[in-house]
Coordinates of C-alpha atoms and ligand atoms in Angstrom, one line a residue:
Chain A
X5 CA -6.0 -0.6 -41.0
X6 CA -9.5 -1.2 -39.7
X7 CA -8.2 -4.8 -38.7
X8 CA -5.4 -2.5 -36.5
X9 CA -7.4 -0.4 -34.7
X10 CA -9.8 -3.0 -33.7
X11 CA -7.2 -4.5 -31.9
X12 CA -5.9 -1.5 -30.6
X13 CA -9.5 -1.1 -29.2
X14 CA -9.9 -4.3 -28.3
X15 CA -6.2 -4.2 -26.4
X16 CA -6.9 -0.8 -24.6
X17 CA -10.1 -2.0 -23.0
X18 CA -8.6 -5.3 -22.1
X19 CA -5.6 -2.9 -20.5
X20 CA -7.7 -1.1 -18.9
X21 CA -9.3 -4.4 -17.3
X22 CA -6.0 -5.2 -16.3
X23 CA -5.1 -1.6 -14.6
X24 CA -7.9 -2.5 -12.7
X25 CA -6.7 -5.7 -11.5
X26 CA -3.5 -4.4 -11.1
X27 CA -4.5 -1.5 -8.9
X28 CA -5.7 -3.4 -6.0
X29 CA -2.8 -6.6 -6.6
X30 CA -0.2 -3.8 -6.4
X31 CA -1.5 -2.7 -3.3
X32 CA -2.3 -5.8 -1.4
X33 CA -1.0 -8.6 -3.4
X34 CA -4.4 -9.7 -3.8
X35 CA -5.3 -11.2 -7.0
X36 CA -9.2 -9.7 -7.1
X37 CA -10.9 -13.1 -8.2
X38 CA -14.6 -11.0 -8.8
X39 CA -13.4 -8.5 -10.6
X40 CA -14.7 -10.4 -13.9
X41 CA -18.4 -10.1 -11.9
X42 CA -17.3 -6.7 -11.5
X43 CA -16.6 -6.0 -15.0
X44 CA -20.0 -7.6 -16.2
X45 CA -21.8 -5.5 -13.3
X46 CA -20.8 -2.5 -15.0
X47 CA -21.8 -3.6 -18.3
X48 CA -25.3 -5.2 -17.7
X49 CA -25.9 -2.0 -15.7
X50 CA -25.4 0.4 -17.8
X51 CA -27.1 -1.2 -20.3
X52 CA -30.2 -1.3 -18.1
X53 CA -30.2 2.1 -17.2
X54 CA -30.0 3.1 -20.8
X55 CA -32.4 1.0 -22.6
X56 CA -35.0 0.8 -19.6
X57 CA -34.5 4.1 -17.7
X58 CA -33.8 5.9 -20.8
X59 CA -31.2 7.6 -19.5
X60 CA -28.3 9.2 -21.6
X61 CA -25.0 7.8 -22.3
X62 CA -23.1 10.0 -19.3
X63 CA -25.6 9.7 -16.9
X64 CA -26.1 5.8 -17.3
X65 CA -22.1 6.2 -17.1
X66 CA -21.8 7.9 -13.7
X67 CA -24.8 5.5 -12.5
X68 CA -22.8 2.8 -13.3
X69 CA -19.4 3.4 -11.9
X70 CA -21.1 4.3 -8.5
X71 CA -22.9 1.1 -8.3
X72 CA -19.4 -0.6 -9.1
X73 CA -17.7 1.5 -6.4
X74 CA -20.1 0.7 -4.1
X75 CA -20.3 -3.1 -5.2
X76 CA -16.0 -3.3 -5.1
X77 CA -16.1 -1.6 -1.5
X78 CA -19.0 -4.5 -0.1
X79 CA -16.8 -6.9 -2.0
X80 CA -13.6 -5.6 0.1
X81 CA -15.5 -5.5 2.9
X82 CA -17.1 -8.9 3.0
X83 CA -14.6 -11.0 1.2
X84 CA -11.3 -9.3 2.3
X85 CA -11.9 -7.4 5.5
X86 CA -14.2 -10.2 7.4
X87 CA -13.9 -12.9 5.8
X88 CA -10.4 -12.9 4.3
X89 CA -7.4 -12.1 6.6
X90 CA -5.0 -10.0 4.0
X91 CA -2.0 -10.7 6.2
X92 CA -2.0 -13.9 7.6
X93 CA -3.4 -16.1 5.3
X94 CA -4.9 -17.1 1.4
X95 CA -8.5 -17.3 2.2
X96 CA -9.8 -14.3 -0.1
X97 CA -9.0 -16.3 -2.7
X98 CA -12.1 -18.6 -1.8
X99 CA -13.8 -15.4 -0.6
X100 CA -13.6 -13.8 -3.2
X101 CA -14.5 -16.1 -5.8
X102 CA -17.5 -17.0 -4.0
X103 CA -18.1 -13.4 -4.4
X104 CA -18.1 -13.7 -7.8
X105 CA -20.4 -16.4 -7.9
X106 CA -23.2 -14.5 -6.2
X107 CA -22.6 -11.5 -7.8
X108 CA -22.7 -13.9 -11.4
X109 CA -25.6 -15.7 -9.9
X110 CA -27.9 -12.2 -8.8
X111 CA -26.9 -10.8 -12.4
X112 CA -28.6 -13.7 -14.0
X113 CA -31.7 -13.4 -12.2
X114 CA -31.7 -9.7 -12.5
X115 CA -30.8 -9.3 -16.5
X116 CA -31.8 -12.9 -17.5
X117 CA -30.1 -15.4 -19.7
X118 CA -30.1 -13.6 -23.2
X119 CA -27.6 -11.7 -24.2
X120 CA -28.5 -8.1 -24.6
X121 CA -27.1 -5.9 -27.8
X122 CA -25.5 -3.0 -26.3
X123 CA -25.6 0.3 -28.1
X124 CA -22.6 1.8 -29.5
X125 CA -21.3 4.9 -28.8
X126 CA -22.5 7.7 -31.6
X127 CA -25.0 5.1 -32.6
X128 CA -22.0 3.4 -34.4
X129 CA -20.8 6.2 -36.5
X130 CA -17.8 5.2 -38.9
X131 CA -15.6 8.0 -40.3
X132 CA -13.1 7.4 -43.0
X133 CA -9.4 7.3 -42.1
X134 CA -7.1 7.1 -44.5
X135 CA -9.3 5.1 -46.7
X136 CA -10.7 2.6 -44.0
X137 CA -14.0 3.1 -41.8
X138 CA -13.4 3.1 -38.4
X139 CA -16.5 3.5 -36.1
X140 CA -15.9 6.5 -33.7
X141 CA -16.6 3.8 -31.1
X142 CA -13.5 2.4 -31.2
X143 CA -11.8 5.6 -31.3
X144 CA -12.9 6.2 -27.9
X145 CA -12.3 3.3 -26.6
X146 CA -8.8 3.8 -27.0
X147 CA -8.7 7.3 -26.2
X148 CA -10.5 7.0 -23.0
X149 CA -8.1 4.0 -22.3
X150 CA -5.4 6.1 -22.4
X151 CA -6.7 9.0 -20.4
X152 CA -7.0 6.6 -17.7
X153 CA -3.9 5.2 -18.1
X154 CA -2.1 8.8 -17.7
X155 CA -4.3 10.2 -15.3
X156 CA -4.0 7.2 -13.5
X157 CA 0.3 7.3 -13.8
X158 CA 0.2 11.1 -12.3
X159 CA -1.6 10.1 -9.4
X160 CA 0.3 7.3 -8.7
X161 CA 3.5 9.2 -8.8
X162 CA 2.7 12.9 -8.3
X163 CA 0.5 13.8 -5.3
X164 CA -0.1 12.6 -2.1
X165 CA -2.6 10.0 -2.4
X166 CA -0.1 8.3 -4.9
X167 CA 2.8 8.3 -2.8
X168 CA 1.0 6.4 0.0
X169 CA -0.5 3.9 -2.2
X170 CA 2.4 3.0 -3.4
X171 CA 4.2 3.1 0.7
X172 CA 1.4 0.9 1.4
X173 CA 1.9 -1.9 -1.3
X174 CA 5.8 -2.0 0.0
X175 CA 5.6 -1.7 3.6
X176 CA 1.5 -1.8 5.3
X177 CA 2.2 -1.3 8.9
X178 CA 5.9 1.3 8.6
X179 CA 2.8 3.2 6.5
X180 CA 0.7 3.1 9.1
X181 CA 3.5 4.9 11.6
X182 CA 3.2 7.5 9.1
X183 CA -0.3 8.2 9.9
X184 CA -1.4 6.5 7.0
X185 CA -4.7 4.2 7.2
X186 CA -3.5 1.6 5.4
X187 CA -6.9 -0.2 4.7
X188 CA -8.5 2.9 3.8
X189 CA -5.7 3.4 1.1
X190 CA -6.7 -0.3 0.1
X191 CA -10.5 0.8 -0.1
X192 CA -10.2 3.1 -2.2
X193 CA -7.8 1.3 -4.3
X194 CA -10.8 -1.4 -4.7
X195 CA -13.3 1.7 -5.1
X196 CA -11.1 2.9 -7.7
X197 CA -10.4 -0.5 -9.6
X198 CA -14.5 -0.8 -9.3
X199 CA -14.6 2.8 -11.4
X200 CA -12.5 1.5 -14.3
X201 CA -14.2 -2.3 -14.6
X202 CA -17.9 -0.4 -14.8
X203 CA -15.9 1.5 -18.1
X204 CA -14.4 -1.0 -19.6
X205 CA -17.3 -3.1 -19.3
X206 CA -19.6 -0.7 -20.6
X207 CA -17.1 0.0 -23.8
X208 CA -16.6 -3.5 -24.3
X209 CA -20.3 -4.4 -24.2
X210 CA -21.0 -3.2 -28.1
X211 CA -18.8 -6.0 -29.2
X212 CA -19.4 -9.1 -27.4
X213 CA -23.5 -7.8 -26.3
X214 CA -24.1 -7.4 -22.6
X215 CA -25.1 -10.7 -20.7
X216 CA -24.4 -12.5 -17.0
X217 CA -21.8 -14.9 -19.1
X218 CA -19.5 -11.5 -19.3
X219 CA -17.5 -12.6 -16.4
X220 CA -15.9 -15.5 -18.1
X221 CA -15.9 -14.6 -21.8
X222 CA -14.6 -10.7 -20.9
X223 CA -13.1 -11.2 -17.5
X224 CA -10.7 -14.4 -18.2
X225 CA -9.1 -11.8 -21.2
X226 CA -9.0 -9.1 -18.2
X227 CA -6.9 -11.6 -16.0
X228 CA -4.6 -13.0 -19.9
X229 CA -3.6 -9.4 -19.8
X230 CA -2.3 -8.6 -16.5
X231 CA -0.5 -11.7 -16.7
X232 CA 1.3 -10.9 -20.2
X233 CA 1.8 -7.1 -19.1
X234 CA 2.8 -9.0 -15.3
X235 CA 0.7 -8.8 -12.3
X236 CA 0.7 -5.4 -10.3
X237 CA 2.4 -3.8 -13.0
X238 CA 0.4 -0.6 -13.7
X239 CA 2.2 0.3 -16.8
X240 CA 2.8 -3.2 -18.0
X241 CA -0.9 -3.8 -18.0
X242 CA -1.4 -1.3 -21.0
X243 CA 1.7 -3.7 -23.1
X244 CA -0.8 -6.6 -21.7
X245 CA -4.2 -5.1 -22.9
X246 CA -2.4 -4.6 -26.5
X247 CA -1.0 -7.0 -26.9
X248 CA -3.3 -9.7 -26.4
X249 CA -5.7 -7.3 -28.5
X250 CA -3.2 -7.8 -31.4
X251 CA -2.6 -11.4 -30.3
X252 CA -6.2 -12.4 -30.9
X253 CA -6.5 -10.1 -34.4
X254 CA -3.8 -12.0 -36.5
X255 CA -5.4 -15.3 -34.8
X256 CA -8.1 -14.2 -36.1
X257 CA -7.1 -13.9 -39.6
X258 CA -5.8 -16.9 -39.6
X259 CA -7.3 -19.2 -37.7
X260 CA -11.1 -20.2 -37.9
X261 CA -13.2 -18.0 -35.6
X262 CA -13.7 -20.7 -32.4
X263 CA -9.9 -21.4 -31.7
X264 CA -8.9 -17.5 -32.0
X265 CA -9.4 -17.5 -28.0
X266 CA -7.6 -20.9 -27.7
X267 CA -4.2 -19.3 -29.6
X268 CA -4.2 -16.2 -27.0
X269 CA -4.3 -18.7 -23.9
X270 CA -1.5 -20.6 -25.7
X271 CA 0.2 -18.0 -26.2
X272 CA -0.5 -16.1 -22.5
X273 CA 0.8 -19.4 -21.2
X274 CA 3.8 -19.4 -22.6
X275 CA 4.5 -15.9 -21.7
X276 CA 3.7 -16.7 -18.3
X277 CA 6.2 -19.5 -18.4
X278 CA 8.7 -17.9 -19.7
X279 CA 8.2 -14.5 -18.2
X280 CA 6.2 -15.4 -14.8
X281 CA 6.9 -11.7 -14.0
X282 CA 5.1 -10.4 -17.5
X283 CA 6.4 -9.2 -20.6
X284 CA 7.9 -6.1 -18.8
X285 CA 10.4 -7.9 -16.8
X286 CA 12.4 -9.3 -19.7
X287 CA 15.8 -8.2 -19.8
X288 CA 15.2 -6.3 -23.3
X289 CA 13.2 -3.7 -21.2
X290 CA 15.2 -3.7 -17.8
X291 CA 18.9 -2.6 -18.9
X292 CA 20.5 -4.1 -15.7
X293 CA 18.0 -3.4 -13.2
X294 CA 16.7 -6.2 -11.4
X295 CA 12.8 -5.6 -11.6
X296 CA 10.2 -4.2 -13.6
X297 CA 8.7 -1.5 -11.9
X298 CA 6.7 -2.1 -8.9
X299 CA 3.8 -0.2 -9.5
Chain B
X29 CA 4.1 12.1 30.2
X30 CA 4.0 8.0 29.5
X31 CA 2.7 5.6 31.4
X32 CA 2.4 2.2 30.8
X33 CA 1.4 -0.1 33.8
X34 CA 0.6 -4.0 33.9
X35 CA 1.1 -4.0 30.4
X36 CA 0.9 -7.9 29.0
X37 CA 1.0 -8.7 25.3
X38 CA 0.9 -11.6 23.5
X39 CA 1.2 -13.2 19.7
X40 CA -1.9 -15.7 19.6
X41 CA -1.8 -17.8 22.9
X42 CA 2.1 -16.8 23.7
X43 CA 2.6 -14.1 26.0
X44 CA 5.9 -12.6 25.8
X45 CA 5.7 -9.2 28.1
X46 CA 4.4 -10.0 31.3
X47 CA 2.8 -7.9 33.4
X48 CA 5.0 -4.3 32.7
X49 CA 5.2 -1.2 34.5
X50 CA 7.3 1.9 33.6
X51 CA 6.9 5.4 33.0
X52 CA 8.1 7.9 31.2
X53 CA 7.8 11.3 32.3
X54 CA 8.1 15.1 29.8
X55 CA 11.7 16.2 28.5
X56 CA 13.5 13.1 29.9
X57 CA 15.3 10.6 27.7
X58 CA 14.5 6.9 28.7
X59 CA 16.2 3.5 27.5
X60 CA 15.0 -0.2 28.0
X61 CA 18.0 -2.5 27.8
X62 CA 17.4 -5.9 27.0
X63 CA 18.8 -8.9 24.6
X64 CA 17.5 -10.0 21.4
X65 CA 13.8 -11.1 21.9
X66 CA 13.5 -9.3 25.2
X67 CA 10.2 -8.2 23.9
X68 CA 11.3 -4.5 23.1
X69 CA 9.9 -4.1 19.6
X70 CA 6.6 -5.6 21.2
X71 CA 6.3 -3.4 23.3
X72 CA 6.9 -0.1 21.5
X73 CA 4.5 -1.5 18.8
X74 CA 2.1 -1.7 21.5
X75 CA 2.2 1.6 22.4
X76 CA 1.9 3.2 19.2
X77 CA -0.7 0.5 18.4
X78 CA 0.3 -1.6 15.4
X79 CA -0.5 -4.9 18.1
X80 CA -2.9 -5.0 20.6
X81 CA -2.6 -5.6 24.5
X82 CA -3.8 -8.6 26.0
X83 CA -4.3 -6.4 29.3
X84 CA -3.0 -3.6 31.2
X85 CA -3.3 0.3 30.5
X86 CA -0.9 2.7 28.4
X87 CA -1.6 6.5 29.1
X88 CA -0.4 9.8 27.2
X89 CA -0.5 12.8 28.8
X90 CA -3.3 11.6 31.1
X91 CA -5.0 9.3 28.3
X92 CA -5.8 5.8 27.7
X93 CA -4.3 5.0 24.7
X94 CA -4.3 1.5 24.4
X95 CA -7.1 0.9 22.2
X96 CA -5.9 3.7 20.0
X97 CA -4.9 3.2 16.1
X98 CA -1.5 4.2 14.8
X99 CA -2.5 7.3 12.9
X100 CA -4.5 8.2 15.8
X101 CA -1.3 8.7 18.0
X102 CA 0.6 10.2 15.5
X103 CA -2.0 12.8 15.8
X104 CA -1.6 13.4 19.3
X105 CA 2.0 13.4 19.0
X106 CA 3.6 9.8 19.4
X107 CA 5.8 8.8 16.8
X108 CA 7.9 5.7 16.4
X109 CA 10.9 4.7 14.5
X110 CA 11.0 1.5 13.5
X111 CA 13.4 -1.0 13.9
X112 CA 15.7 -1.7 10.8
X113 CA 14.2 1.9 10.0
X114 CA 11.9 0.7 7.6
X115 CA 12.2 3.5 4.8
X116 CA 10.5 3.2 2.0
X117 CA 13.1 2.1 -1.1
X118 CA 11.1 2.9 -3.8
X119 CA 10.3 6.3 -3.3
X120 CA 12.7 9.5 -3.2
X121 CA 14.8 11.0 -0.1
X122 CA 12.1 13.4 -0.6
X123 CA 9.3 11.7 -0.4
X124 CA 10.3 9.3 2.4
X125 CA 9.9 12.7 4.5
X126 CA 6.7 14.1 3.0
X127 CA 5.3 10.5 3.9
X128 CA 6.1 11.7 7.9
X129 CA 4.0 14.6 7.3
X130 CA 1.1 12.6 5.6
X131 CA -1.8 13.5 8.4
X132 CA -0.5 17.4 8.0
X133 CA -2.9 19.2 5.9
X134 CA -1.3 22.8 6.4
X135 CA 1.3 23.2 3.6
X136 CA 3.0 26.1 5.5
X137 CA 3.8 23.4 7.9
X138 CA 5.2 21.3 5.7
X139 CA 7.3 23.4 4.4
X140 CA 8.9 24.9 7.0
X141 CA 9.3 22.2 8.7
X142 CA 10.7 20.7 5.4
X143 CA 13.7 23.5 5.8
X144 CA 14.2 22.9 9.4
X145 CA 14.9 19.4 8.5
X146 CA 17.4 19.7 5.2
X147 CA 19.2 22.0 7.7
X148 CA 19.9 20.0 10.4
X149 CA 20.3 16.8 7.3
X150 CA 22.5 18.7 4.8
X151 CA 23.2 15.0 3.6
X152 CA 19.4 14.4 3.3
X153 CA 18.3 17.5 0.9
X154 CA 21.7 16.8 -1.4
X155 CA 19.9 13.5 -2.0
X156 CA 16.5 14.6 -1.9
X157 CA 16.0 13.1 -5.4
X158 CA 17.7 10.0 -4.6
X159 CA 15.7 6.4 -4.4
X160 CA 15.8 6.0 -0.5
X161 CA 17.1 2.5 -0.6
X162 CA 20.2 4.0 -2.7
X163 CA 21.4 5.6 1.2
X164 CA 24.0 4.1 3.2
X165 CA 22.9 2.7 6.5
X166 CA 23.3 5.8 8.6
X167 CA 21.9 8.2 6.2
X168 CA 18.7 5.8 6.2
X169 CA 18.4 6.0 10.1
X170 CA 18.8 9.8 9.5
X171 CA 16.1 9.9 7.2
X172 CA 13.9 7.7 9.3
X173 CA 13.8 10.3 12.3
X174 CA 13.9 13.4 10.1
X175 CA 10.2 11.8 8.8
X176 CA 9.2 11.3 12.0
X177 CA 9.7 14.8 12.9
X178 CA 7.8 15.9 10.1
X179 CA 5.1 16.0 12.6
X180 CA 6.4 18.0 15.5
X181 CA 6.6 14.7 17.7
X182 CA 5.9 15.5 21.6
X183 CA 7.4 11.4 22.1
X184 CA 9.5 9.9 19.9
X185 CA 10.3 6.0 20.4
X186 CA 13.1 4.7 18.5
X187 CA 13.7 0.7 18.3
X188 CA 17.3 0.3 18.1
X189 CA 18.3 3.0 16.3
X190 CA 22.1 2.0 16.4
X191 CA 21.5 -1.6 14.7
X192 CA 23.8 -2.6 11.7
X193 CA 25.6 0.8 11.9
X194 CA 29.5 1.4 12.7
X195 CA 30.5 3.3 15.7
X196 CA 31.3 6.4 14.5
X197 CA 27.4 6.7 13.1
X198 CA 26.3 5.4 16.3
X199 CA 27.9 8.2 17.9
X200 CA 26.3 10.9 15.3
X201 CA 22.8 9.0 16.2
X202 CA 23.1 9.5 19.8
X203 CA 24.5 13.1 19.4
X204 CA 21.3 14.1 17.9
X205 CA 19.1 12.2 19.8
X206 CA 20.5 14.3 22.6
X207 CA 19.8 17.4 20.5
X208 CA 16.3 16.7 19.4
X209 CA 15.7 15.6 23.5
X210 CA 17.2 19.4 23.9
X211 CA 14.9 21.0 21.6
X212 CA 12.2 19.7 23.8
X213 CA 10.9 16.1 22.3
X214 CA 10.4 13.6 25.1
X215 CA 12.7 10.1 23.9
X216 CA 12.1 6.9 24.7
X217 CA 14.0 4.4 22.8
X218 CA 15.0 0.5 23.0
X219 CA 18.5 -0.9 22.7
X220 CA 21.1 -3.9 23.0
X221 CA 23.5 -1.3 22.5
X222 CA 23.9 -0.2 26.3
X223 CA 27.2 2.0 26.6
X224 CA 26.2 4.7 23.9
X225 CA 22.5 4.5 24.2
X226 CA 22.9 5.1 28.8
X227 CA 25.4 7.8 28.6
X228 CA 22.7 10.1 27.1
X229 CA 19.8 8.4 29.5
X230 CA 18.1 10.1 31.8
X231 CA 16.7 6.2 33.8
X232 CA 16.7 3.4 31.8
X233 CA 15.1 -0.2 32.7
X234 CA 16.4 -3.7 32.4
X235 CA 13.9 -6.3 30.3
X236 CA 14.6 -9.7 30.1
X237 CA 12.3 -12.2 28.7
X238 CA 9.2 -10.3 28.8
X239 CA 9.7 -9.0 32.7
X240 CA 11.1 -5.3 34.0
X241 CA 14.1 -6.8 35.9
X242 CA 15.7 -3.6 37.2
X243 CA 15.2 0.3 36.7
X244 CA 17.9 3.3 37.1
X245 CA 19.2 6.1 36.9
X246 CA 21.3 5.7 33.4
X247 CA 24.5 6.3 34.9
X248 CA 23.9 3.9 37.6
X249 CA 23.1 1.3 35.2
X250 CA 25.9 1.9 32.8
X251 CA 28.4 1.9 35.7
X252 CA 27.3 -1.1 37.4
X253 CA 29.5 -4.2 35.7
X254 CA 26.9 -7.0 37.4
X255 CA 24.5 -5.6 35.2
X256 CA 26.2 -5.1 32.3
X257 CA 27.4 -8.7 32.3
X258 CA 24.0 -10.2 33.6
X259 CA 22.0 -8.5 30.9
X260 CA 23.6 -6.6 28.4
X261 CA 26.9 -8.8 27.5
X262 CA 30.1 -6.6 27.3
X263 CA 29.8 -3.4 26.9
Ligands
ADP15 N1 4.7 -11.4 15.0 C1 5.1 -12.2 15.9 N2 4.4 -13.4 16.1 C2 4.8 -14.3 17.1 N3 5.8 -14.1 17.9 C3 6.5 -12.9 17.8 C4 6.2 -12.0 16.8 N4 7.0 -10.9 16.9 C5 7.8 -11.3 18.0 N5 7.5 -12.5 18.5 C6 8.2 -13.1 19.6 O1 8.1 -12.3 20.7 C7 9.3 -12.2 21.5 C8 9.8 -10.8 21.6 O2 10.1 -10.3 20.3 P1 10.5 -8.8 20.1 O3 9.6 -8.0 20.7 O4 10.8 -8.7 18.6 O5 11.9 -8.8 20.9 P2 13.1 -7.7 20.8 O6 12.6 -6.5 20.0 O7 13.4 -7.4 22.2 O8 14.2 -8.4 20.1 C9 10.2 -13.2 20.8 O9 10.2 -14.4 21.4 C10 9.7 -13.3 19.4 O10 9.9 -14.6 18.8
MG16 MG1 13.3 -5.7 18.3

């Protein structure tokens, strides 16, 4: 049981990571190479403005998913706007990794080397459920995972902001005849993917501490997701998060401790050679239809 | 109404409209003839600024509009549709149209001019709930100029709207271009098809390669056989 639910924790941050990736890849096709930085930003702020400006959980919160927003827009900006032509050719990808690479670089010098234990939610409260402790921690980690996940499934598909996100990931410039600023809608879709890193980081953080190295350690599992759920694919990134949450618990059991990540890279490779287009686009789940969902 | 003059636009370091001139002036309906790479879709994505100019001036109702973005013009009343109509696949009948009204803000608006719309589409609001790319060809050209008039257009440009449909939708195209022309909307549109598109004309111009080659009277054009077989192949 408590083995379970720590990998449905585990799973719904990582999901979450992947929305987040998938938000801005399903608008532009643009793989977000920072976001791990952006991830670790969220976490190593937070944790700052708790334990040195003393602030409380909600407000370090809010703190931290406006400095995220504000970091994903720069990033957008710099790396995609300026520097990386979205339409006409790849070079975000080097733009945006050397994004990463500051923003790694700055956190170091900022937080320092050590890793930092980050506090749990409810100061780590467990509650009995039938007959296993489970710390409330966890609970919320799913539960605010899946608030997200809805919330973020009605906007997509219910009001007006949603429809033209999703006009301008199929067709940018027909959007554009619409009235619709196409790069805006991109903005915020970076702005909004920048939101949900600084939480996941932040409800990640308890279990792996808060340090610069987050990027790799956290954000590689963030990009194993999207992959598994397939890239773009909103809802496919919540099958993703999971499942590479449960992937990593039975590797866990029974494999020793240091290969547990090696097993769910194996086993994101595979599914990535045979799926390339995630676990969602498997004939099992499509009935006939010819591609998993686009967004 | 329109006025374009010296336009000259270019991909990179090729030019491929040199040096244009026309005009188009309130209520009239105008066509530019011209073959397959002519330069037509450059130029009406020029004017409703989706590419830049390399030089010359466009002018709306007295403006200079040439540095102007896309949702900018729609604002002040310019709307294109797109060659190969360009709907949106993926989202409902329904939604492809509230797209059109995307800068409106006044929900009143939308609405009614929601209803004016499924009544002159009957076809449209029986499939409002339908994925756009399930329509047949004409019913997706339909659908492209019912969501540009979402937003009360005072010019709308249409780039071939009679490609890849039979003749018989052709015909229903035309008949309601007419009709929206009527109901006061200035048209300018582009076409290969020259027959259909110059018996509802008021002028049209010739383009080949890039250069205005000839401008008249629709009739005159359409009845003139040097023309039609210099420029426009059979008609
Ligand atoms: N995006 C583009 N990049 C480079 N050249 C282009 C582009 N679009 C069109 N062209 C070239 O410009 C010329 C005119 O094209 P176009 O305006 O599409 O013609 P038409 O609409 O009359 O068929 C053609 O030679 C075409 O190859
Ligand atoms: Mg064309």
């Amino acid at each position: 049981m408590q083995e379970i639910v720590t990998a449905l924790a585990n799973g719904s941050i990582y999901a979450l990571m992947a929305l987040a990736i998938g938000i801005i890849y399903s608008t532009t096709q643009i793989i977000n190479f920072a976001h791990g930085s952006v991830i670790m930003i969220g976490a190593m702020s937070s944790y700052w403005l708790l334990s040195f400006a003393q602030m409380n959980f909600i407000t370090a919160m809010l703190l931290a998913v406006l400095i995220n927003i504000v970091l994903s827009i720069v990033i957008y900006k710099v790396s995609v706007e300026k520097l990386g032509d979205l339409t006409n050719n790849s070079r975000w990808i080097v733009t945006l990794f050397g994004a990463g690479i500051i923003i790694d670089n700055t956190a170091r010098i900022l937080f320092g080397t050590e890793p930092k234990a980050y506090p749990y939610l409810f100061d780590g409260k467990v509650i009995p459920i039938f007959g296993s402790k489970i710390m409330v921690h966890e609970i919320m980690m799913i539960l605010v995972a899946v608030v997200i996940g809805i919330v973020y499934q009605i906007v997509i598909q219910k009001t007006n902001f949603g429809r033209a996100v999703r006009a301008v990931s199929f067709r940018p410039d027909t959007s554009r005849l619409m009235g619709i600023r196409s790069n805006h809608i991109v903005l915020i879709c970076f702005a909004i993917s920048g939101a949900v890193a600084a939480i996941s980081g932040a409800l990640i953080a308890p279990i792996t501490f808060a340090s610069y190295t987050m990027t790799y350690s956290i954000g590689i599992k963030a990009f194993a997701a999207a992959l598994i759920g397939g890239l773009g694919n909103t809802k496919g990134a919540f099958i993703g998060g999971i499942s590479l949450g449960l992937i990593e618990e039975i590797a866990n059991m029974v494999v020793p401790g240091g290969l547990k990540d090696a097993i769910s890279f194996l086993i994101m490779i595979i599914v990535i050679i045979v799926l390339p287009g995630g676990i969602l686009s498997a004939k099992l789940f499509n009935k006939g239809e010819l591609n998993a969902e686009k967004v | 109404m329109l006025q374009v003059e010296n336009l000259t636009i270019g991909y990179g370091k090729t030019e491929v409209v040199h040096n244009i001139s026309f005009h188009v002036q309130k209520g009239e309906i105008i066509t530019i003839l011209g073959a397959n790479g002519a330069g037509k879709s450059t130029i009406l994505n020029t004017i409703v600024g989706l590419h830049q100019a390399k030089d010359g001036s466009i002018r709306f109702q007295g403006k200079e509009i040439s540095k102007a973005r896309p949702d900018q013009l729609v604002k002040q009343g310019i709307r294109l549709v797109p060659e190969g109509r360009q709907i949106f696949p993926q989202h409902t009948v329904l939604e492809n149209i509230l797209l059109g009204a995307y800068i409106e803000k006044n929900a009143n608006k939308i609405d009614s001019r929601l209803q004016s719309i499924f009544e002159r589409f009957p076809r449209l609001e029986e499939r409002k709930n339908q994925m756009g790319g399930t329509l047949s060809g004409g019913e997706q050209q339909m659908l492209a100029i019912a969501r540009a008039l979402m937003t009360d257009p005072t010019l709308l440009i249409l780039d071939e709207p009679s490609l890849g449909l039979a003749p018989i939708i052709v015909g229903e195209v035309f008949d309601l271009l007419k009709q929206i022309s009527s109901s006061g909307v200035t048209v300018l549109l582009v076409e290969q098809m020259a027959n259909s598109a110059l018996k509802i004309s008021d002028r049209a111009y010739v383009l080949e390669t890039g250069r205005i080659v000839l401008e008249g009277k629709g009739e005159e054009i359409r009845n003139n056989s040097d023309i039609a077989k210099a420029y426009l192949g059979s008609i």
